[in-house]
Amino acid sequence: MRLVLLGAPGCGKGTQGQLLAEQYKIPEISTGDLLRKAVAAGTPLGKAAKAVMDAGKLVSDEIVMGVIRERMQQPDARQGFILDGFPRNLAQAEQLDELFEELGRPIDLAVLIEVEVDSILQRLLGRRTCVSCGASYNMFYAPPRMDDSCDVCGGRLKRRSDDNEETIGNRLRIYETQTLPVVERYREQGRLRVIQGSGEIQDVFRALSKAVEEVRATLGSRDRSAAIRRAVARKQNTAADGSAAKAGGSGKTTKKAVAAPAAGKKAVAKKAGAKKKTQVKKKTASKKKTVSRKKAVTKKTVTGKKVAKKKAVTKKVSAKKVAKKKAVTKKKAAAKKAPVKKKTVSRKKVAKKTTKKKAAKKRPARKR
Ligand code: AMP
């Protein structure tokens, strides 16, 4: 479960985050706590952050991203986490999305805990925490039995240095101008739930757990299918490794390497190195083979296309030739017919001429 808790300072993110962490056995990661630890330890990061925190302003995105990146990569955060006080502005929200993409773990849910400003002031101004065991009190509605000491361990109660009126004013202004756009971002992405944060801690927690459970129910099937996909990919990888090991004999080498005495280790390592080289060579060779096969396929396709084109052209040409031949034959046939006609005409003409000649021959005879 990967959760983001949002809300104005003093809305109860820390308290509710810790309850959720206990319930789901995942860490609550508070950037405010991480920065306060750095300040207390006097690290360079803490020294750079202190003045900014005391003024109620936001520590630089660069510092906060560094802190959060390192914390989220620790083993206890593998199964999920609850982010408290982060992201605080749009730039952080965008970088967080990128980081989640890198880690392959998107946010499942963002919950906004809404509380009225009057209650916020009372909560922050009355807040006290035990320096020894971390138990928290409120001087207005949950005071300790003795003013400055813890009911649980007798430790000293402390007020946070940024829980004063002036700083609280700054923190609220920053929340409205810089953090509310983050709330809107999650709302637009359809990942936001809103719960009411006024009232008893356990009532708020009930509402929060309900929202989380509803989302977890839908995530269940998504996580299961993701797990199946991962398992299939693992199996495929193992199969691929297995065949590579068979080809290169690396499996045997590993076994030998484990059993080998110190003196023989070098030789085994050398052998393993040589086998690795062979494997790499084989891989390269198979790659080359694939490439050349691809090329051959391309060539085949191209040649096929060329042949088809050639055939089409030849067909066209031969069709033209046939047509031409036909035309010539027709013409010849016509030509053959034509002299017959001519002959007929000329015969007729000859006949006419002969008749005329005969007539002419006859006419002078008559004159004489
Ligand atoms: P918080 O404990 O969440 O109220 O944070 C206390 C102070 O730590 C804030 O007023 C900021 O100065 C600083 N801080 C905590 N989280 C962030 C953050 N995500 N980005 C910048 N500054 C932060």
Coordinates of C-alpha atoms and ligand atoms in Angstrom, one line a residue:
M1 CA 0.0 0.0 0.0
R2 CA 1.4 3.4 -1.0
L3 CA -0.4 6.2 0.6
V4 CA -0.1 10.0 0.7
L5 CA -1.6 11.9 3.6
L6 CA -2.5 15.5 2.9
G7 CA -3.9 18.3 4.9
A8 CA -3.0 21.6 6.6
P9 CA -0.4 21.6 9.4
G10 CA -2.0 20.3 12.6
C11 CA -4.8 18.4 10.8
G12 CA -3.6 15.1 12.4
K13 CA -1.6 13.6 9.5
G14 CA 1.1 12.4 11.9
T15 CA -1.2 10.8 14.4
Q16 CA -3.3 9.1 11.8
G17 CA -0.3 8.1 9.8
Q18 CA 1.2 6.3 12.8
L19 CA -2.1 4.4 13.4
L20 CA -2.2 3.3 9.8
A21 CA 1.5 2.3 10.0
E22 CA 0.7 0.0 12.9
Q23 CA -2.4 -1.5 11.2
Y24 CA -0.7 -2.2 7.9
K25 CA 2.8 -2.9 9.1
I26 CA 4.4 -0.3 6.8
P27 CA 6.4 2.7 7.8
E28 CA 5.1 6.2 8.1
I29 CA 7.5 8.5 6.4
S30 CA 7.3 12.1 7.6
T31 CA 9.6 14.6 5.8
G32 CA 9.1 17.0 8.8
D33 CA 10.4 14.3 11.2
L34 CA 13.3 13.4 8.9
L35 CA 14.3 17.0 8.7
R36 CA 14.0 17.5 12.4
K37 CA 16.2 14.5 13.0
A38 CA 18.8 16.0 10.7
V39 CA 18.6 19.3 12.5
A40 CA 19.0 17.6 15.9
A41 CA 21.9 15.6 14.6
G42 CA 23.5 18.8 13.4
T43 CA 24.2 17.3 9.9
P44 CA 25.0 19.8 7.0
L45 CA 21.5 19.1 5.7
G46 CA 20.0 19.8 9.1
K47 CA 22.0 23.1 9.4
A48 CA 20.8 24.2 6.0
A49 CA 17.2 23.3 6.8
K50 CA 16.9 24.7 10.4
A51 CA 16.4 28.4 9.6
V52 CA 13.9 27.7 6.9
M53 CA 11.9 25.4 9.1
D54 CA 11.9 27.9 12.0
A55 CA 10.5 30.5 9.6
G56 CA 7.7 28.2 8.6
K57 CA 8.8 28.1 5.0
L58 CA 9.5 25.1 2.7
V59 CA 12.9 23.5 2.7
S60 CA 14.3 23.3 -0.9
D61 CA 12.9 20.6 -3.2
E62 CA 16.4 19.3 -3.8
I63 CA 17.0 18.6 -0.1
V64 CA 13.6 17.1 0.5
M65 CA 13.7 14.9 -2.6
G66 CA 17.1 13.6 -1.5
V67 CA 15.8 12.8 1.9
I68 CA 12.6 11.1 0.7
R69 CA 14.4 9.1 -2.1
E70 CA 16.9 7.7 0.4
R71 CA 14.2 6.8 2.9
M72 CA 11.8 5.1 0.4
Q73 CA 14.6 2.8 -0.8
Q74 CA 15.1 1.3 2.6
P75 CA 14.0 -2.4 3.0
D76 CA 11.1 -1.7 5.4
A77 CA 9.5 0.5 2.7
R78 CA 9.4 -2.3 0.1
Q79 CA 5.9 -3.4 0.9
G80 CA 4.6 0.1 1.0
F81 CA 4.6 3.3 3.0
I82 CA 2.6 6.2 4.2
L83 CA 3.9 9.6 3.2
D84 CA 3.2 12.5 5.7
G85 CA 3.9 16.1 4.8
F86 CA 5.1 15.2 1.3
P87 CA 4.6 16.3 -1.4
R88 CA 4.1 19.9 -0.3
N89 CA 4.1 21.6 -3.7
L90 CA 3.5 20.7 -7.4
A91 CA 7.2 20.3 -8.2
Q92 CA 7.6 17.7 -5.5
A93 CA 4.4 15.9 -6.6
E94 CA 5.7 15.7 -10.2
Q95 CA 9.1 14.4 -9.0
L96 CA 7.5 11.9 -6.8
D97 CA 5.5 10.5 -9.7
E98 CA 8.8 10.2 -11.6
L99 CA 10.4 8.5 -8.7
F100 CA 7.5 6.1 -8.4
E101 CA 7.8 5.3 -12.1
E102 CA 11.5 4.5 -11.6
L103 CA 10.8 2.2 -8.7
G104 CA 7.8 0.8 -10.5
R105 CA 5.5 1.6 -7.6
P106 CA 2.8 4.2 -8.3
I107 CA 0.8 5.9 -5.5
D108 CA -2.4 3.9 -4.6
L109 CA -4.3 6.6 -2.7
A110 CA -4.0 10.2 -1.5
V111 CA -6.2 11.1 1.5
L112 CA -7.0 14.7 2.5
I113 CA -7.8 15.2 6.2
E114 CA -9.9 18.3 6.4
V115 CA -10.0 20.4 9.6
E116 CA -11.3 24.0 10.3
V117 CA -8.7 26.7 10.9
D118 CA -9.9 27.3 14.5
S119 CA -9.2 23.7 15.5
I120 CA -5.8 23.9 13.7
L121 CA -4.7 26.8 15.8
Q122 CA -5.8 25.1 19.0
R123 CA -4.0 21.9 18.1
L124 CA -0.7 23.5 17.1
L125 CA -0.5 26.1 19.9
G126 CA -1.4 23.4 22.5
R127 CA 0.8 20.6 21.1
R128 CA 3.5 19.1 23.4
T129 CA 5.6 16.0 22.8
C130 CA 7.7 13.9 25.2
V131 CA 11.4 14.1 24.3
S132 CA 12.0 10.6 25.7
C133 CA 9.1 8.4 24.4
G134 CA 7.4 10.6 21.8
A135 CA 3.9 10.6 23.6
S136 CA 1.9 13.6 22.5
Y137 CA -0.4 15.9 24.5
N138 CA -2.5 19.0 24.0
M139 CA -2.5 21.6 26.7
F140 CA -6.2 22.6 25.8
Y141 CA -8.0 19.3 25.5
A142 CA -5.6 16.4 26.4
P143 CA -3.2 17.9 29.0
P144 CA -0.6 15.8 31.0
R145 CA -1.2 15.2 34.7
M146 CA 1.8 17.4 35.4
D147 CA 2.4 20.4 33.2
D148 CA 5.8 19.7 31.8
S149 CA 6.3 16.0 32.2
C150 CA 5.1 12.9 30.4
D151 CA 2.4 10.7 32.0
V152 CA 4.0 7.6 30.5
C153 CA 7.7 7.9 31.2
G154 CA 8.1 11.1 33.2
G155 CA 10.1 12.6 30.3
R156 CA 10.3 16.3 29.5
L157 CA 7.5 17.7 27.4
K158 CA 8.6 20.0 24.5
R159 CA 6.9 22.4 22.2
R160 CA 8.0 22.4 18.6
S161 CA 10.0 25.5 17.7
D162 CA 7.7 26.2 14.7
D163 CA 4.5 25.9 16.8
N164 CA 4.2 29.7 17.5
E165 CA 1.6 32.1 16.1
E166 CA 3.8 33.8 13.6
T167 CA 5.3 30.6 12.1
I168 CA 1.9 28.9 12.1
G169 CA 0.5 31.9 10.0
N170 CA 3.3 31.3 7.4
R171 CA 2.8 27.5 7.3
L172 CA -1.0 28.0 6.7
R173 CA -0.3 30.5 3.9
I174 CA 2.1 28.1 2.3
Y175 CA -0.4 25.3 2.6
E176 CA -3.0 27.3 0.8
T177 CA -0.8 28.6 -2.0
Q178 CA 1.5 25.6 -2.6
T179 CA 0.0 22.4 -1.2
L180 CA -3.7 22.9 -2.2
P181 CA -2.7 22.6 -5.9
V182 CA -1.2 19.2 -5.1
V183 CA -4.6 18.2 -3.6
E184 CA -6.3 19.3 -6.8
R185 CA -3.8 17.3 -8.9
Y186 CA -4.6 14.1 -7.0
R187 CA -8.3 14.9 -7.3
E188 CA -8.0 15.3 -11.1
Q189 CA -6.1 12.1 -11.3
G190 CA -9.0 10.3 -9.4
R191 CA -6.7 9.2 -6.6
L192 CA -8.0 11.5 -3.8
R193 CA -10.3 10.7 -0.9
V194 CA -11.4 13.3 1.6
I195 CA -12.2 12.6 5.2
Q196 CA -13.2 14.9 8.1
G197 CA -10.4 15.3 10.6
S198 CA -12.3 17.1 13.5
G199 CA -13.5 14.8 16.3
E200 CA -12.1 12.0 18.2
I201 CA -8.8 10.4 17.0
Q202 CA -10.4 6.9 16.8
D203 CA -13.5 8.2 14.8
V204 CA -11.2 9.9 12.3
F205 CA -9.1 6.7 12.1
R206 CA -12.3 4.7 11.4
A207 CA -13.2 7.0 8.5
L208 CA -9.6 6.8 7.2
S209 CA -9.4 3.0 7.4
K210 CA -12.7 2.7 5.5
A211 CA -11.3 4.8 2.7
V212 CA -8.1 2.8 2.6
E213 CA -9.9 -0.5 2.7
E214 CA -12.1 0.5 -0.2
V215 CA -9.1 1.2 -2.3
R216 CA -7.2 -1.9 -1.1
A217 CA -10.1 -4.0 -2.3
T218 CA -9.8 -2.7 -5.8
L219 CA -6.0 -3.0 -5.6
G220 CA -6.2 -6.6 -4.6
S221 CA -7.0 -7.9 -8.0
R222 CA -4.6 -5.4 -9.7
D223 CA -1.8 -6.5 -7.4
R224 CA -2.6 -10.2 -8.0
S225 CA -2.4 -9.8 -11.8
A226 CA 0.8 -7.7 -11.5
A227 CA 2.2 -10.5 -9.3
I228 CA 1.2 -13.1 -12.0
R229 CA 2.9 -11.0 -14.7
R230 CA 6.0 -10.8 -12.5
A231 CA 6.0 -14.5 -11.9
V232 CA 5.7 -15.3 -15.6
A233 CA 8.5 -12.9 -16.4
R234 CA 10.7 -14.5 -13.7
K235 CA 9.9 -18.0 -15.1
Q236 CA 10.8 -16.9 -18.6
N237 CA 14.1 -15.3 -17.4
T238 CA 14.9 -18.5 -15.5
A239 CA 14.2 -20.6 -18.5
A240 CA 16.4 -18.3 -20.7
D241 CA 19.2 -18.4 -18.0
G242 CA 18.9 -22.2 -17.8
S243 CA 19.4 -22.7 -21.5
A244 CA 22.3 -20.2 -21.5
A245 CA 23.8 -22.2 -18.6
K246 CA 23.4 -25.4 -20.5
A247 CA 25.0 -23.9 -23.5
G248 CA 27.9 -22.4 -21.5
G249 CA 27.9 -24.8 -18.6
S250 CA 27.8 -21.9 -16.1
G251 CA 25.5 -23.8 -13.7
K252 CA 28.2 -26.4 -13.1
T253 CA 30.8 -23.7 -12.7
T254 CA 28.9 -22.0 -9.9
K255 CA 28.5 -25.3 -8.0
K256 CA 32.2 -26.0 -8.3
A257 CA 33.1 -22.4 -7.3
V258 CA 31.0 -22.8 -4.1
A259 CA 32.7 -26.1 -3.2
A260 CA 36.2 -25.2 -4.4
P261 CA 39.0 -24.7 -1.8
A262 CA 40.7 -21.3 -1.6
A263 CA 43.7 -22.5 -3.8
G264 CA 41.4 -23.7 -6.6
K265 CA 39.2 -20.6 -6.5
K266 CA 41.4 -18.6 -8.9
A267 CA 41.3 -21.3 -11.5
V268 CA 37.6 -21.7 -11.1
A269 CA 37.1 -18.0 -11.5
K270 CA 39.3 -18.0 -14.6
K271 CA 37.2 -20.8 -16.0
A272 CA 34.0 -19.0 -15.2
G273 CA 35.4 -15.9 -16.8
A274 CA 36.2 -17.9 -20.0
K275 CA 32.8 -19.4 -20.0
K276 CA 31.2 -16.1 -19.6
K277 CA 33.2 -14.8 -22.6
T278 CA 32.0 -17.8 -24.6
Q279 CA 28.4 -17.0 -23.6
V280 CA 28.8 -13.4 -24.6
K281 CA 30.3 -14.5 -27.9
K282 CA 27.4 -16.9 -28.4
K283 CA 25.0 -14.2 -27.6
T284 CA 26.6 -11.8 -30.1
A285 CA 26.7 -14.5 -32.7
S286 CA 23.0 -15.3 -32.2
K287 CA 22.3 -11.6 -32.4
K288 CA 24.2 -11.4 -35.7
K289 CA 22.3 -14.4 -36.9
T290 CA 19.0 -12.7 -36.1
V291 CA 20.1 -9.5 -37.8
S292 CA 21.2 -11.4 -41.0
R293 CA 18.0 -13.5 -40.9
K294 CA 16.0 -10.2 -40.7
K295 CA 18.1 -8.9 -43.6
A296 CA 17.4 -12.0 -45.6
V297 CA 13.7 -11.6 -45.0
T298 CA 13.8 -8.0 -46.1
K299 CA 15.8 -9.0 -49.2
K300 CA 13.3 -11.7 -50.0
T301 CA 10.5 -9.3 -49.7
V302 CA 12.2 -6.7 -51.8
T303 CA 13.2 -9.3 -54.4
G304 CA 9.6 -10.6 -54.4
K305 CA 8.4 -7.2 -55.1
K306 CA 10.9 -6.6 -57.8
V307 CA 9.9 -9.9 -59.5
A308 CA 6.2 -8.9 -59.3
K309 CA 7.0 -5.6 -60.8
K310 CA 9.0 -7.2 -63.6
K311 CA 6.2 -9.6 -64.3
A312 CA 3.7 -6.9 -64.5
V313 CA 5.8 -4.9 -66.9
T314 CA 6.4 -8.0 -69.1
K315 CA 2.7 -8.7 -69.1
K316 CA 2.0 -5.2 -70.1
V317 CA 4.6 -5.3 -72.8
S318 CA 3.5 -8.7 -74.2
A319 CA -0.2 -7.5 -74.1
K320 CA 0.9 -4.5 -76.1
K321 CA 2.8 -6.7 -78.5
V322 CA -0.2 -9.0 -78.9
A323 CA -2.4 -6.0 -79.5
K324 CA 0.0 -4.6 -82.0
K325 CA 0.3 -8.0 -83.8
K326 CA -3.4 -8.3 -83.9
A327 CA -3.7 -4.8 -85.4
V328 CA -1.1 -5.7 -88.0
T329 CA -2.8 -8.9 -88.9
K330 CA -6.1 -7.1 -89.2
K331 CA -4.5 -4.5 -91.4
K332 CA -2.9 -7.2 -93.6
A333 CA -6.2 -8.9 -93.9
A334 CA -7.8 -5.7 -94.9
A335 CA -5.0 -5.1 -97.3
K336 CA -5.6 -8.5 -98.8
K337 CA -9.2 -7.8 -99.3
A338 CA -8.6 -4.4 -100.7
P339 CA -6.9 -5.5 -104.0
V340 CA -9.8 -7.8 -104.7
K341 CA -12.0 -4.8 -104.5
K342 CA -9.7 -2.8 -106.6
K343 CA -9.6 -5.6 -109.1
T344 CA -13.3 -5.7 -109.2
V345 CA -13.4 -2.0 -109.7
S346 CA -10.7 -2.1 -112.3
R347 CA -12.4 -5.0 -114.0
K348 CA -15.5 -3.0 -114.0
K349 CA -13.6 0.0 -115.2
V350 CA -11.9 -2.2 -117.9
A351 CA -15.3 -3.5 -118.9
K352 CA -16.6 0.0 -119.1
K353 CA -13.5 1.1 -121.0
T354 CA -13.9 -1.8 -123.4
T355 CA -17.5 -1.0 -123.9
K356 CA -16.6 2.7 -124.5
K357 CA -13.8 1.7 -127.0
K358 CA -16.2 -0.6 -128.8
A359 CA -18.7 2.2 -129.0
A360 CA -16.0 4.6 -130.3
K361 CA -15.0 2.1 -132.9
K362 CA -18.5 1.8 -133.9
R363 CA -19.1 5.5 -134.1
P364 CA -16.5 6.5 -136.8
A365 CA -17.7 3.7 -138.9
R366 CA -21.1 5.3 -138.9
K367 CA -19.5 8.7 -139.9
R368 CA -17.7 7.1 -142.8
Ligands
AMP1 P1 5.8 19.2 9.4 O1 6.3 18.4 10.5 O2 5.3 18.4 8.3 O3 4.8 20.2 9.8 O4 7.0 20.0 8.7 C1 7.8 20.9 9.5 C2 8.6 21.8 8.6 O5 9.5 20.9 7.8 C3 7.8 22.5 7.5 O6 7.3 23.7 8.0 C4 8.9 22.7 6.5 O7 9.8 23.8 6.9 C5 9.7 21.4 6.5 N1 9.1 20.5 5.6 C6 8.5 19.3 5.9 N2 8.1 18.6 4.8 C7 8.5 19.4 3.8 C8 8.4 19.3 2.4 N3 7.8 18.2 1.8 N4 8.9 20.2 1.6 C9 9.5 21.3 2.1 N5 9.7 21.5 3.4 C10 9.2 20.5 4.3

